[in-house]
CSV table of C-alpha atoms and ligand atoms in Angstrom, one decimal:
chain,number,residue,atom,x,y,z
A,94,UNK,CA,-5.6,24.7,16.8
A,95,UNK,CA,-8.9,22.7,15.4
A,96,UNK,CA,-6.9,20.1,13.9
A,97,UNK,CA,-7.4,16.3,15.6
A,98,UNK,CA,-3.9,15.8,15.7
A,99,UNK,CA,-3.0,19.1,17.6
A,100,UNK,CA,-5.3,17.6,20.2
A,101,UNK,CA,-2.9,15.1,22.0
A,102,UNK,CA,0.2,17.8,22.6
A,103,UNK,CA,-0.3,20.5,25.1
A,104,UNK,CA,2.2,24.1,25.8
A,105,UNK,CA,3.9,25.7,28.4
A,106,UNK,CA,5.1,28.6,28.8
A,107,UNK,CA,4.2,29.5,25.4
A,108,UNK,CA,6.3,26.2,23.9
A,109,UNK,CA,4.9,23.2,22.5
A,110,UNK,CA,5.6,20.1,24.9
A,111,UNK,CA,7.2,16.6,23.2
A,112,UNK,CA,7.7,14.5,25.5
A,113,UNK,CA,7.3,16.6,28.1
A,114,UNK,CA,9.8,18.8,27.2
A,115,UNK,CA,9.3,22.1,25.6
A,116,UNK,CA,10.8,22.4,22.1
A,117,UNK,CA,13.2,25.2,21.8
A,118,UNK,CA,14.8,23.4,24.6
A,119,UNK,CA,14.6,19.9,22.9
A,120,UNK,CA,16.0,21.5,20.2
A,121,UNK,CA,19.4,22.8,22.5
A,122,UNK,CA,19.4,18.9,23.5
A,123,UNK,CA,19.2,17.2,20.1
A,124,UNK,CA,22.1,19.7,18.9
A,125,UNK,CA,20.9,20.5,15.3
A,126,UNK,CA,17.6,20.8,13.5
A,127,UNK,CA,16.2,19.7,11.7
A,128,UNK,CA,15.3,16.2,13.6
A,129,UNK,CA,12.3,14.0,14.1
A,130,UNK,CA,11.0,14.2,17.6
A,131,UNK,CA,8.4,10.9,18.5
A,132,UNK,CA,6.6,11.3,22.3
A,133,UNK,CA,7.2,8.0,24.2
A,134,UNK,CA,4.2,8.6,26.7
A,135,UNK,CA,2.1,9.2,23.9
A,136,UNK,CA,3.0,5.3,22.3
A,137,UNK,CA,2.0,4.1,25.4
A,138,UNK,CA,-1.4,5.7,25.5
A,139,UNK,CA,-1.8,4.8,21.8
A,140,UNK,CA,-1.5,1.4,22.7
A,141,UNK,CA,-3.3,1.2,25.3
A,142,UNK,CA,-6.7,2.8,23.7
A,143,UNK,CA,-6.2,-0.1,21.2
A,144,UNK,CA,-6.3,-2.5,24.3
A,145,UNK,CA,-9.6,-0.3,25.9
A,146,UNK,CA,-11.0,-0.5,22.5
A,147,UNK,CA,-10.6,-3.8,20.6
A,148,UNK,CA,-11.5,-7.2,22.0
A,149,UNK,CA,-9.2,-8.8,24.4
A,150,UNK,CA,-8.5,-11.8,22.3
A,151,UNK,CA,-6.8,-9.8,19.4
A,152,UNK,CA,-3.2,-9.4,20.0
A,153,UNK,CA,-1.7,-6.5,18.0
A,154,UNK,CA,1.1,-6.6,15.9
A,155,UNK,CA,2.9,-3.5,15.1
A,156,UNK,CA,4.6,-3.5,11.4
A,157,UNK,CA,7.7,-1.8,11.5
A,158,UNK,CA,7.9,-0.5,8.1
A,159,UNK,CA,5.8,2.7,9.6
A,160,UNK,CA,8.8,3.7,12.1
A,161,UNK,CA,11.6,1.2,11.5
A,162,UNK,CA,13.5,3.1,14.8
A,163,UNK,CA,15.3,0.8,17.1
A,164,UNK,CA,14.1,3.1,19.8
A,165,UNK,CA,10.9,3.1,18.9
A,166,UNK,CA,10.6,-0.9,17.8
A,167,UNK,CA,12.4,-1.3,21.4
A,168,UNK,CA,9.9,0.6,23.4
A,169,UNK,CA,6.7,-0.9,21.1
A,170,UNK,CA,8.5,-4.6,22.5
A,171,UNK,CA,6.8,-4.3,25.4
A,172,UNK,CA,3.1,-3.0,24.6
A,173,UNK,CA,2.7,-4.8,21.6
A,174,UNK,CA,2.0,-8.4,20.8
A,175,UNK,CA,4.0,-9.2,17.5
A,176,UNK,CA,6.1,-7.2,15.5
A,177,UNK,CA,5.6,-7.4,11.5
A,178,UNK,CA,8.9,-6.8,9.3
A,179,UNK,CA,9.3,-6.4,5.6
A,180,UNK,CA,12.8,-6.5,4.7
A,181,UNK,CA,16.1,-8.4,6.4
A,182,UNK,CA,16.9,-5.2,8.3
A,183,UNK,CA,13.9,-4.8,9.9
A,184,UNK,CA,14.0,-8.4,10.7
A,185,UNK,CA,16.9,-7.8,12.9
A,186,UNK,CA,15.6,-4.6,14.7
A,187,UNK,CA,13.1,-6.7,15.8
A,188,UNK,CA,15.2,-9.4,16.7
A,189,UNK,CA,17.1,-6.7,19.0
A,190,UNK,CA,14.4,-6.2,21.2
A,191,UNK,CA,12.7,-8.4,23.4
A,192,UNK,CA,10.1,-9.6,21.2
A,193,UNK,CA,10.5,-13.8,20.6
A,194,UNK,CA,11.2,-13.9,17.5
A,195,UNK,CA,8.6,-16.8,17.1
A,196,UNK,CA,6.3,-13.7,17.4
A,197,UNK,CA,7.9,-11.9,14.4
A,198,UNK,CA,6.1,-12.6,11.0
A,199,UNK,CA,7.7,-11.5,7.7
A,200,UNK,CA,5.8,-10.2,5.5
A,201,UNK,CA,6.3,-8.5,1.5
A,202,UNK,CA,6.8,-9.5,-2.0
A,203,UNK,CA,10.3,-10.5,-3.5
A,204,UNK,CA,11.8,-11.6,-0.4
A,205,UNK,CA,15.3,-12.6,-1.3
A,206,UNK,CA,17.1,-16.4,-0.6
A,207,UNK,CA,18.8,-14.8,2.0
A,208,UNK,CA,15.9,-12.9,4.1
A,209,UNK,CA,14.3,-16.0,4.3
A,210,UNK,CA,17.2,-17.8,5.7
A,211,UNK,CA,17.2,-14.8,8.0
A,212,UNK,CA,13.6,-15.8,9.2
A,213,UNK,CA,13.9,-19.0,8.8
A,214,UNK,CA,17.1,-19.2,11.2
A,215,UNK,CA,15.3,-16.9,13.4
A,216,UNK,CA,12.4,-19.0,13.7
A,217,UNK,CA,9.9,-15.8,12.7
A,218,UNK,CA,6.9,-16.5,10.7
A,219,UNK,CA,7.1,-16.1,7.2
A,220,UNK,CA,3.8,-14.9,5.2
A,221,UNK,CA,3.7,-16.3,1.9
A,222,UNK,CA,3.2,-13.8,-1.1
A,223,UNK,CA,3.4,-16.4,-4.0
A,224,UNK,CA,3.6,-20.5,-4.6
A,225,UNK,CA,7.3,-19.5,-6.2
A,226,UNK,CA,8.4,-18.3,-2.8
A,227,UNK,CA,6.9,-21.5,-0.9
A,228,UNK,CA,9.0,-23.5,-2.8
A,229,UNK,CA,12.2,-21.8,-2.1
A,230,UNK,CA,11.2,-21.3,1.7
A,231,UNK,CA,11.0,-25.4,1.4
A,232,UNK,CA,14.6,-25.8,-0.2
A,233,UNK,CA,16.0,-23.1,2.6
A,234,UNK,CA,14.4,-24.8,5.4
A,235,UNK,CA,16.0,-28.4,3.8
A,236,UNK,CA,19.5,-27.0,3.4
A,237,UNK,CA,19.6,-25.4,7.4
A,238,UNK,CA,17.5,-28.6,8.2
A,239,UNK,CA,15.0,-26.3,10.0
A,240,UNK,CA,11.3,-26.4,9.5
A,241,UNK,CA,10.1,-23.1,8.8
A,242,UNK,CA,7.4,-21.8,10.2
A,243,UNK,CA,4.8,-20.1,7.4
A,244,UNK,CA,1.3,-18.7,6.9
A,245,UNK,CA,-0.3,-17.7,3.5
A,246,UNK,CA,-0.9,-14.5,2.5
A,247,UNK,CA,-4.4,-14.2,0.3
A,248,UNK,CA,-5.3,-12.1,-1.9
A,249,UNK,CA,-8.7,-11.6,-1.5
A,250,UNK,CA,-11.8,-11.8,-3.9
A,251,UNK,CA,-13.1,-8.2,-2.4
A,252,UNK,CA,-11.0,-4.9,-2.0
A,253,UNK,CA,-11.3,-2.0,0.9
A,254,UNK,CA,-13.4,1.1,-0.1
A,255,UNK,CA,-12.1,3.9,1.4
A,256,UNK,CA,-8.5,2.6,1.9
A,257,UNK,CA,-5.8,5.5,0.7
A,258,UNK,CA,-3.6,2.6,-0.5
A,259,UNK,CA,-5.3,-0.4,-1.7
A,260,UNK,CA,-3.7,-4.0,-1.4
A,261,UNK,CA,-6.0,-6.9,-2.0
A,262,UNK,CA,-8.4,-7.5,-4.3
A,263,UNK,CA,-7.9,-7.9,-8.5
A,264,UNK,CA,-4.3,-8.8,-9.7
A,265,UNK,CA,-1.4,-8.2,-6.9
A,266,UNK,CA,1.5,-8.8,-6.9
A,267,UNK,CA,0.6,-9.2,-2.8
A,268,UNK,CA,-0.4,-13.1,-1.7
A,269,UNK,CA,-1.7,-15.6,-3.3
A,270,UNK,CA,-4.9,-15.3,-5.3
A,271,UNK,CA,-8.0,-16.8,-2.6
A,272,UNK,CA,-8.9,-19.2,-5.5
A,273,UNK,CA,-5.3,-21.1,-5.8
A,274,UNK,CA,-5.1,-21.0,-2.1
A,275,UNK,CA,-6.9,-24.5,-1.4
A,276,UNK,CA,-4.4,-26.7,-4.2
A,277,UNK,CA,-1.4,-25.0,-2.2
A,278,UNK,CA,-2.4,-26.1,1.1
A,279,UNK,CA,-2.8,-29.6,-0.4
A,280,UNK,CA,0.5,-29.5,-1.4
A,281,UNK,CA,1.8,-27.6,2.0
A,282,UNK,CA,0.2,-30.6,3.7
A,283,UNK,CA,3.2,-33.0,2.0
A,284,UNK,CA,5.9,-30.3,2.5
A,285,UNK,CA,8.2,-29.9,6.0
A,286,UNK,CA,6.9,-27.0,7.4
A,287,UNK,CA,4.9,-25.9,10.0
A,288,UNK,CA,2.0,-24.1,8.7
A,289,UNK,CA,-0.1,-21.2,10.9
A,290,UNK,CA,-2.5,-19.9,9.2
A,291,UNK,CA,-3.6,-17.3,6.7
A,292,UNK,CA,-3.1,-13.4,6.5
A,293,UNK,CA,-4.9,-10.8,4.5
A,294,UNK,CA,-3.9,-7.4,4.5
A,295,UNK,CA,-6.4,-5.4,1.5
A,296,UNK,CA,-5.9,-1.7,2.3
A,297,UNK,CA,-4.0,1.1,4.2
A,298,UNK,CA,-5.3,4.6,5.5
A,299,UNK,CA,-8.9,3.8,5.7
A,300,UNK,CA,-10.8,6.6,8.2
A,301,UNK,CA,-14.2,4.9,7.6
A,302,UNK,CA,-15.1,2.5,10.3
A,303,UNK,CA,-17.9,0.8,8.4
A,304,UNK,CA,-15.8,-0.2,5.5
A,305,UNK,CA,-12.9,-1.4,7.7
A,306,UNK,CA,-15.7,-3.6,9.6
A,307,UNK,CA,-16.8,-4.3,6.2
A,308,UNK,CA,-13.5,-5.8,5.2
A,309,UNK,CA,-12.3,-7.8,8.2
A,310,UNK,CA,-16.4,-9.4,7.7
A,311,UNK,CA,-15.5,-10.6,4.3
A,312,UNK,CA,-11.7,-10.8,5.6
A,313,UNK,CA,-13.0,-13.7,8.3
A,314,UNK,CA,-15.3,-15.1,6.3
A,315,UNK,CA,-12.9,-16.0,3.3
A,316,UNK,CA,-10.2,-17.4,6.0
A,317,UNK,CA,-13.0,-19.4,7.4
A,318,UNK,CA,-14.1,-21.1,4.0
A,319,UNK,CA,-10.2,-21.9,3.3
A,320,UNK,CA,-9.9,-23.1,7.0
A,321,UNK,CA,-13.1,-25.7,5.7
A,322,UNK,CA,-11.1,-27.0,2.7
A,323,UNK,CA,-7.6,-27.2,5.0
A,324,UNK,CA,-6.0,-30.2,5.5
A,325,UNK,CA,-4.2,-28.5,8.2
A,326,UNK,CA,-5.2,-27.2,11.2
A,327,UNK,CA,-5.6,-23.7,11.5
A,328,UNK,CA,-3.6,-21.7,14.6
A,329,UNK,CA,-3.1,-18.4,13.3
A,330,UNK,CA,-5.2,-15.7,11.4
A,331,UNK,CA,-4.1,-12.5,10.7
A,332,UNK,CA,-6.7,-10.1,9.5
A,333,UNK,CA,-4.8,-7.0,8.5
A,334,UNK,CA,-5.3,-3.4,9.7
A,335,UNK,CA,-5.6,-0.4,7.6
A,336,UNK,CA,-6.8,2.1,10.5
A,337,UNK,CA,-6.1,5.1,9.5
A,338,UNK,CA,-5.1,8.8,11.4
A,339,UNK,CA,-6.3,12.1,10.5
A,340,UNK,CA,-3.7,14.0,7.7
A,341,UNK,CA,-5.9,16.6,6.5
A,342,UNK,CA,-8.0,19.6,8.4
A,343,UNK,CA,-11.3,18.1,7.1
A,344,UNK,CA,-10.4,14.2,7.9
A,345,UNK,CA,-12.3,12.8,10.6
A,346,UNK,CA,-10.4,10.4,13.1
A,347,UNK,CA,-11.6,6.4,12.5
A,348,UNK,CA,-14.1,5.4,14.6
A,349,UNK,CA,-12.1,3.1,16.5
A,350,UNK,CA,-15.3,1.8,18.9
A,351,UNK,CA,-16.9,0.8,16.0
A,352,UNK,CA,-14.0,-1.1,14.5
A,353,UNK,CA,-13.6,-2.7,18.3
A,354,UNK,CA,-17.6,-3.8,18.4
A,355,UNK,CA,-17.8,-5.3,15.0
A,356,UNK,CA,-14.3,-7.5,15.6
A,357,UNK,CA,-16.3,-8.6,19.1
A,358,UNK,CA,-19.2,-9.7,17.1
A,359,UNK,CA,-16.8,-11.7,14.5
A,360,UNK,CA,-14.3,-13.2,16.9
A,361,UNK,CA,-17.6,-14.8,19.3
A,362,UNK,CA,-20.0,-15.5,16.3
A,363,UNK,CA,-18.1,-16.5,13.5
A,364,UNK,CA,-14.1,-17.2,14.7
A,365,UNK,CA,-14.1,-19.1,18.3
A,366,UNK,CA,-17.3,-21.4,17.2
A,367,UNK,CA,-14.7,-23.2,14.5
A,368,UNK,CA,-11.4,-22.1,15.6
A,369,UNK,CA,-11.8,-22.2,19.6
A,370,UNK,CA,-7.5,-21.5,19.8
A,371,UNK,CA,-6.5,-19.7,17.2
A,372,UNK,CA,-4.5,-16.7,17.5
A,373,UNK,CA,-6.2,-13.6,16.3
A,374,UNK,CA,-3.6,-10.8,15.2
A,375,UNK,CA,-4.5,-6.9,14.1
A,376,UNK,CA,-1.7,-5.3,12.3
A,377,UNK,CA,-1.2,-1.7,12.8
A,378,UNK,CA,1.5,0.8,12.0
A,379,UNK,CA,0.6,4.2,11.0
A,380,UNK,CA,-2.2,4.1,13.6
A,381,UNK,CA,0.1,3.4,16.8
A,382,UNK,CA,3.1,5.7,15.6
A,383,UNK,CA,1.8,8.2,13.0
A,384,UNK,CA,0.2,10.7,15.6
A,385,UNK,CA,2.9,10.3,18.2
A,386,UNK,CA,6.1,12.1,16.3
A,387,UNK,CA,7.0,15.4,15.0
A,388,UNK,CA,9.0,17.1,12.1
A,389,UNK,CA,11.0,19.8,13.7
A,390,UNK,CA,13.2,22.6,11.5
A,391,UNK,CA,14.1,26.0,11.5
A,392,UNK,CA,13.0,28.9,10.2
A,393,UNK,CA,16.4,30.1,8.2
A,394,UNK,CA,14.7,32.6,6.3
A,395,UNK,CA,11.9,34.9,5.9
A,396,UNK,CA,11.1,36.3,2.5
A,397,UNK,CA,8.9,38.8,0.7
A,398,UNK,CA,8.0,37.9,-3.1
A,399,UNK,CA,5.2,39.7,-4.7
A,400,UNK,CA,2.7,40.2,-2.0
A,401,UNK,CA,3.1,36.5,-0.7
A,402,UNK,CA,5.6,36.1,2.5
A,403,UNK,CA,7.8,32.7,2.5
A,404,UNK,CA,9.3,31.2,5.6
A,405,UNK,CA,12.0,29.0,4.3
A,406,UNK,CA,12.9,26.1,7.0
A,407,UNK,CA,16.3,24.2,7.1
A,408,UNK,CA,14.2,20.6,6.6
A,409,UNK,CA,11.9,19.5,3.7
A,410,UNK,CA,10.6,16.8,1.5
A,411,UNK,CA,14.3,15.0,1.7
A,412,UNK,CA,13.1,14.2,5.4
A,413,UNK,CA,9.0,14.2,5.1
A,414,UNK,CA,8.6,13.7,1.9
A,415,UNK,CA,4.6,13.5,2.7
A,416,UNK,CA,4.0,16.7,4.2
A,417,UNK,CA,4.8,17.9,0.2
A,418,UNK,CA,2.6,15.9,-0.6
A,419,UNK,CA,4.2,14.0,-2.9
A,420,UNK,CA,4.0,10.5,-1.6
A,421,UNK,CA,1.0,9.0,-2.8
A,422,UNK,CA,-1.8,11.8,-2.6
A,423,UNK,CA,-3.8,13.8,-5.4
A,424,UNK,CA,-4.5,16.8,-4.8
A,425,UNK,CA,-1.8,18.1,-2.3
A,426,UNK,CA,-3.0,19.4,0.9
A,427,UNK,CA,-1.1,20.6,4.4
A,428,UNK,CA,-0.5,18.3,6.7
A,429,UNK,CA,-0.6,20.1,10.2
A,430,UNK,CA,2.2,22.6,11.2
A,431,UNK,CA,2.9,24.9,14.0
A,432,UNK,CA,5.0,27.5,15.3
A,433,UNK,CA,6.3,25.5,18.2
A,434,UNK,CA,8.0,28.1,20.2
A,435,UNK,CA,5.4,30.4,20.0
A,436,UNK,CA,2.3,27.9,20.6
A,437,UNK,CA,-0.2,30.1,22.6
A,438,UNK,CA,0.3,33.1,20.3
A,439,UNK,CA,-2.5,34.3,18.0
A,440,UNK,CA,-2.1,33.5,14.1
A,441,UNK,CA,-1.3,37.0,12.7
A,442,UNK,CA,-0.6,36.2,9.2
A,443,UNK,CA,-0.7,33.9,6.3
A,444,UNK,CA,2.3,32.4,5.1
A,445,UNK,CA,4.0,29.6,3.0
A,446,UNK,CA,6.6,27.5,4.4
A,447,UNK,CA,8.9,25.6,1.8
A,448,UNK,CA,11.9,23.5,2.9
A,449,UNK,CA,15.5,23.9,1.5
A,450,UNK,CA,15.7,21.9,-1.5
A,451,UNK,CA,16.0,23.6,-5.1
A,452,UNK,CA,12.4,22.3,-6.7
A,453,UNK,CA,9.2,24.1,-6.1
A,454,UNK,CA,7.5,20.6,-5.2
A,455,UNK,CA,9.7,21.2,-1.6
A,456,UNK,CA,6.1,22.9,-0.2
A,457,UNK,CA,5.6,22.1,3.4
A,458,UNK,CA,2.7,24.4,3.8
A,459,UNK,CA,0.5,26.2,1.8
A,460,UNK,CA,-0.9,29.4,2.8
A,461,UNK,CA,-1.0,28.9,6.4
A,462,UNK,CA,-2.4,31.0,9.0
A,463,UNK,CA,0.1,31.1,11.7
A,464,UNK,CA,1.4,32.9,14.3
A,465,UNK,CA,4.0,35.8,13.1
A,466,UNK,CA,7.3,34.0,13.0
A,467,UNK,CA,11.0,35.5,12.3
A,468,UNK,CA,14.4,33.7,11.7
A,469,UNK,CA,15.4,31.0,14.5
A,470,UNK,CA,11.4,29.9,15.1
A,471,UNK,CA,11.0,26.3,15.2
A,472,UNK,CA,8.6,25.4,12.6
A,473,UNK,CA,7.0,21.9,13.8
A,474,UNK,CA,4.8,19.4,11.2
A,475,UNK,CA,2.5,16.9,13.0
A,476,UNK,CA,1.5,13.8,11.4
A,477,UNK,CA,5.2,12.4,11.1
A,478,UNK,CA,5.5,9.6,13.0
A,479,UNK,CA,5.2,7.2,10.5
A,480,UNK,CA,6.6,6.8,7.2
A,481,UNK,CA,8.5,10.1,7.5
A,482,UNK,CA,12.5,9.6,7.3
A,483,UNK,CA,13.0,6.0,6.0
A,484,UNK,CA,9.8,7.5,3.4
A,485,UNK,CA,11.8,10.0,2.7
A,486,UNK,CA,14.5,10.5,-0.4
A,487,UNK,CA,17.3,11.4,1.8
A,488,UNK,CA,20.1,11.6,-0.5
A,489,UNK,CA,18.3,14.5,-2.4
A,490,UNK,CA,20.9,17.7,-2.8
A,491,UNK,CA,22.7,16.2,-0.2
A,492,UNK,CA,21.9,17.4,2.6
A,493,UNK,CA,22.7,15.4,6.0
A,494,UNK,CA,20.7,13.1,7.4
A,495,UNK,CA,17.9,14.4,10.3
A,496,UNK,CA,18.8,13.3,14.1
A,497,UNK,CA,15.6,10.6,15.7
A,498,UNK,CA,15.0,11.4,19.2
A,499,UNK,CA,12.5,9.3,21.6
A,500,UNK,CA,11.5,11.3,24.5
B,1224,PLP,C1,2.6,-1.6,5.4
B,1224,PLP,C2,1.9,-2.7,6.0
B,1224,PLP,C3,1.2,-2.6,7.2
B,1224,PLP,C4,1.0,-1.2,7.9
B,1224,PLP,O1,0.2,-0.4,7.2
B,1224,PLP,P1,-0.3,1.0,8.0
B,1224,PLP,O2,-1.1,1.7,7.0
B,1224,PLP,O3,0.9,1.7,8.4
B,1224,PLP,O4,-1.1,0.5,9.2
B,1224,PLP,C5,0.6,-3.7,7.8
B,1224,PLP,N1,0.7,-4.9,7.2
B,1224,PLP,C6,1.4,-5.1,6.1
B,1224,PLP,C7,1.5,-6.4,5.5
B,1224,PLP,C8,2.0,-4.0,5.4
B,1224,PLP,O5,2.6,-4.2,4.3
């Protein structure tokens, strides 16, 4: 039990707790396994080290895409400060809570005519990802004679070391390149809309606090040159996230102090000297939902094959596609798993659990040391609260879809 993101559950009576609730029983009250389990109390206190640990001028927006579940989205409403959605649907998930919408900002390349009708009607903030896309969010706001309300997103002239995913920096097909940015505010100047700000979002995953502080440095200092050459004024400035949560036995959880400290030093030095009012926004997803949710199957079978023991589950990759390690890593490693009904036994044996599906790339764990299990154990993976499910290639062999529970 060494791994960080065991750390935040706890057992009784030999059963891992979610929610308070131990999981065997959850299991009798969802009605089927396998399901995604995601700990309310634990959101709560995920938010609320972000708002110990970061500045109290940053609001935090939480981007949906991590954990697009109206429960979830609905319970985030009220300890976040701004949602961020990347496609029509989401849009309207967080239009269902109480979140004003003018609090909403769209983000993502290709937006379609009609998602930014959607956000224009709304009145959520749409972030700019190309000139071509200004132009049509002009026409759309001209034919439902409402101004839109917009930022740009830049692509930066750095990129993120350290990020698992890497967004800015180079060719993207992500915001507008930093260079082009000052003739397009010229010509946003002429145009009817109502024009916030900027947003740069360069990287994802990133578990190294320096290059994070890094990047929000050269983040604020390239949204402060383009504020110079703006003919507009300058309310909004989104610097992007990229915090990242432990996957991997030997990943160290982000520094988050550090993180909080250096954004202290930029907001008083460098942001509130030129831009007393503007609002300062920290987008987050994986970070405030990835720790807090579980992957929950069933053992279904236990099987010998030349020396090597196999627990077969009733979930897999179709559901938590990441665990396989086939969404975006290398060299594929095991995300954390546990015997959840058998939590304070000793590990007794090395095993490998796969999921159902017929391919041998449906590998949940890898020669795991874990507590002796037999037929009818719940097998839980940690880690899955954000882009499990809707990450997920769910229509693979067919099997039906996982239950979502909040508790
Ligand atoms: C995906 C995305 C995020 C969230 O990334 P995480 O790694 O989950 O924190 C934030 N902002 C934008 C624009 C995104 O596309």
């Amino acid at each position: 039990m060494t791994h960080p993101a065991l750390a935040s559950f706890e057992g009784r009576s030999g059963a891992l707790l979610i929610g308070g609730i131990p999981v065997d029983r959850l299991a009798e009250r969802v009605g089927s396994t396998p399901f995604f389990a995601y700990d309310r109390a634990l959101l709560t206190r995920r938010v609320q080290l972000l708002r110990d640990t970061l500045p109290a001028g940053v609001n935090i927006s939480y981007a949906v895409k991590a954990n697009p579940m109206p429960a979830v989205v609905q319970h985030l409403s009220g300890l976040v400060d701004a949602f961020d959605v990347a496609s029509g649907l989401e849009l309207r998930t967080a239009l269902d809570t109480p979140m004003p919408a003018d609090l909403v900002s769209f983000a993502g390349p290709g937006k379609t005519d009609a998602e930014l009708a959607q956000a224009i009607a709304a009145g959520a903030t749409i972030e700019l990802e190309s000139e071509t896309e200004a132009e049509r969010v002009v026409a759309t706001g001209g034919r439902l004679g409402i101004r839109p309300r917009v930022a740009i997103r830049v692509n930066p002239d750095f990129s993120v070391k350290g990020s698992g995913m890497r967004l800015g920096g180079g060719p993207q097909q992500f915001g507008i390149d930093s260079e082009r940015v000052p003739a397009l505010l010229k010509e946003l100047a002429h145009a009817d809309l109502d024009f916030l700000g900027f947003h740069v979002f360069a990287g994802s995953q990133n578990l190294r606090a320096e290059s994070i502080c890094q990047a929000q440095r050269q983040t604020v200092e390239l949204m402060l040159r383009l504020a110079d050459e703006s003919p507009l004024p300058i309310r909004y400035l989104n610097l992007g996230g990229g915090f990242g949560i432990p996957y991997f036995a030997k990943d160290e959880p982000l520094n988050l102090a550090t993180v909080g400290a250096n954004l202290r030093e930029l907001i008083e030095g460098s942001i509130r000297p030129k831009l007393p009012d503007a609002r300062i926004i920290v987008e987050l997803g994986r970070y405030i939902v990835g720790e807090c949710g579980v992957y929950v199957t069933r053992v279904v079978d236990r099987k010998e094959s030349r020396g090597k023991t196999f627990l077969v589950v009733d979930g897999g990759l179709h559901h938590q596609l990441a665990a396989s390690g086939n969404f975006g890593q290398v060299i594929r490693r095991n995300y954390p798993l546990a015997i959840g009904n058998r939590w304070a036994d000793q590990p007794g044996e090395q095993v490998t659990v796969v999921g159902c599906l017929c391919t041998p790339l449906d590998l949940l764990g890898d020669n795991v040391t874990l507590p002796r299990a037999e037929v009818g154990d719940l097998v839980v993976l940690f880690q899955a609260g954000a882009y499990g499910l809707t990450a997920s290639p769910t229509a693979f062999l067919s099997h039906p879809l996982p239950a979502e529970v909040l508790v």
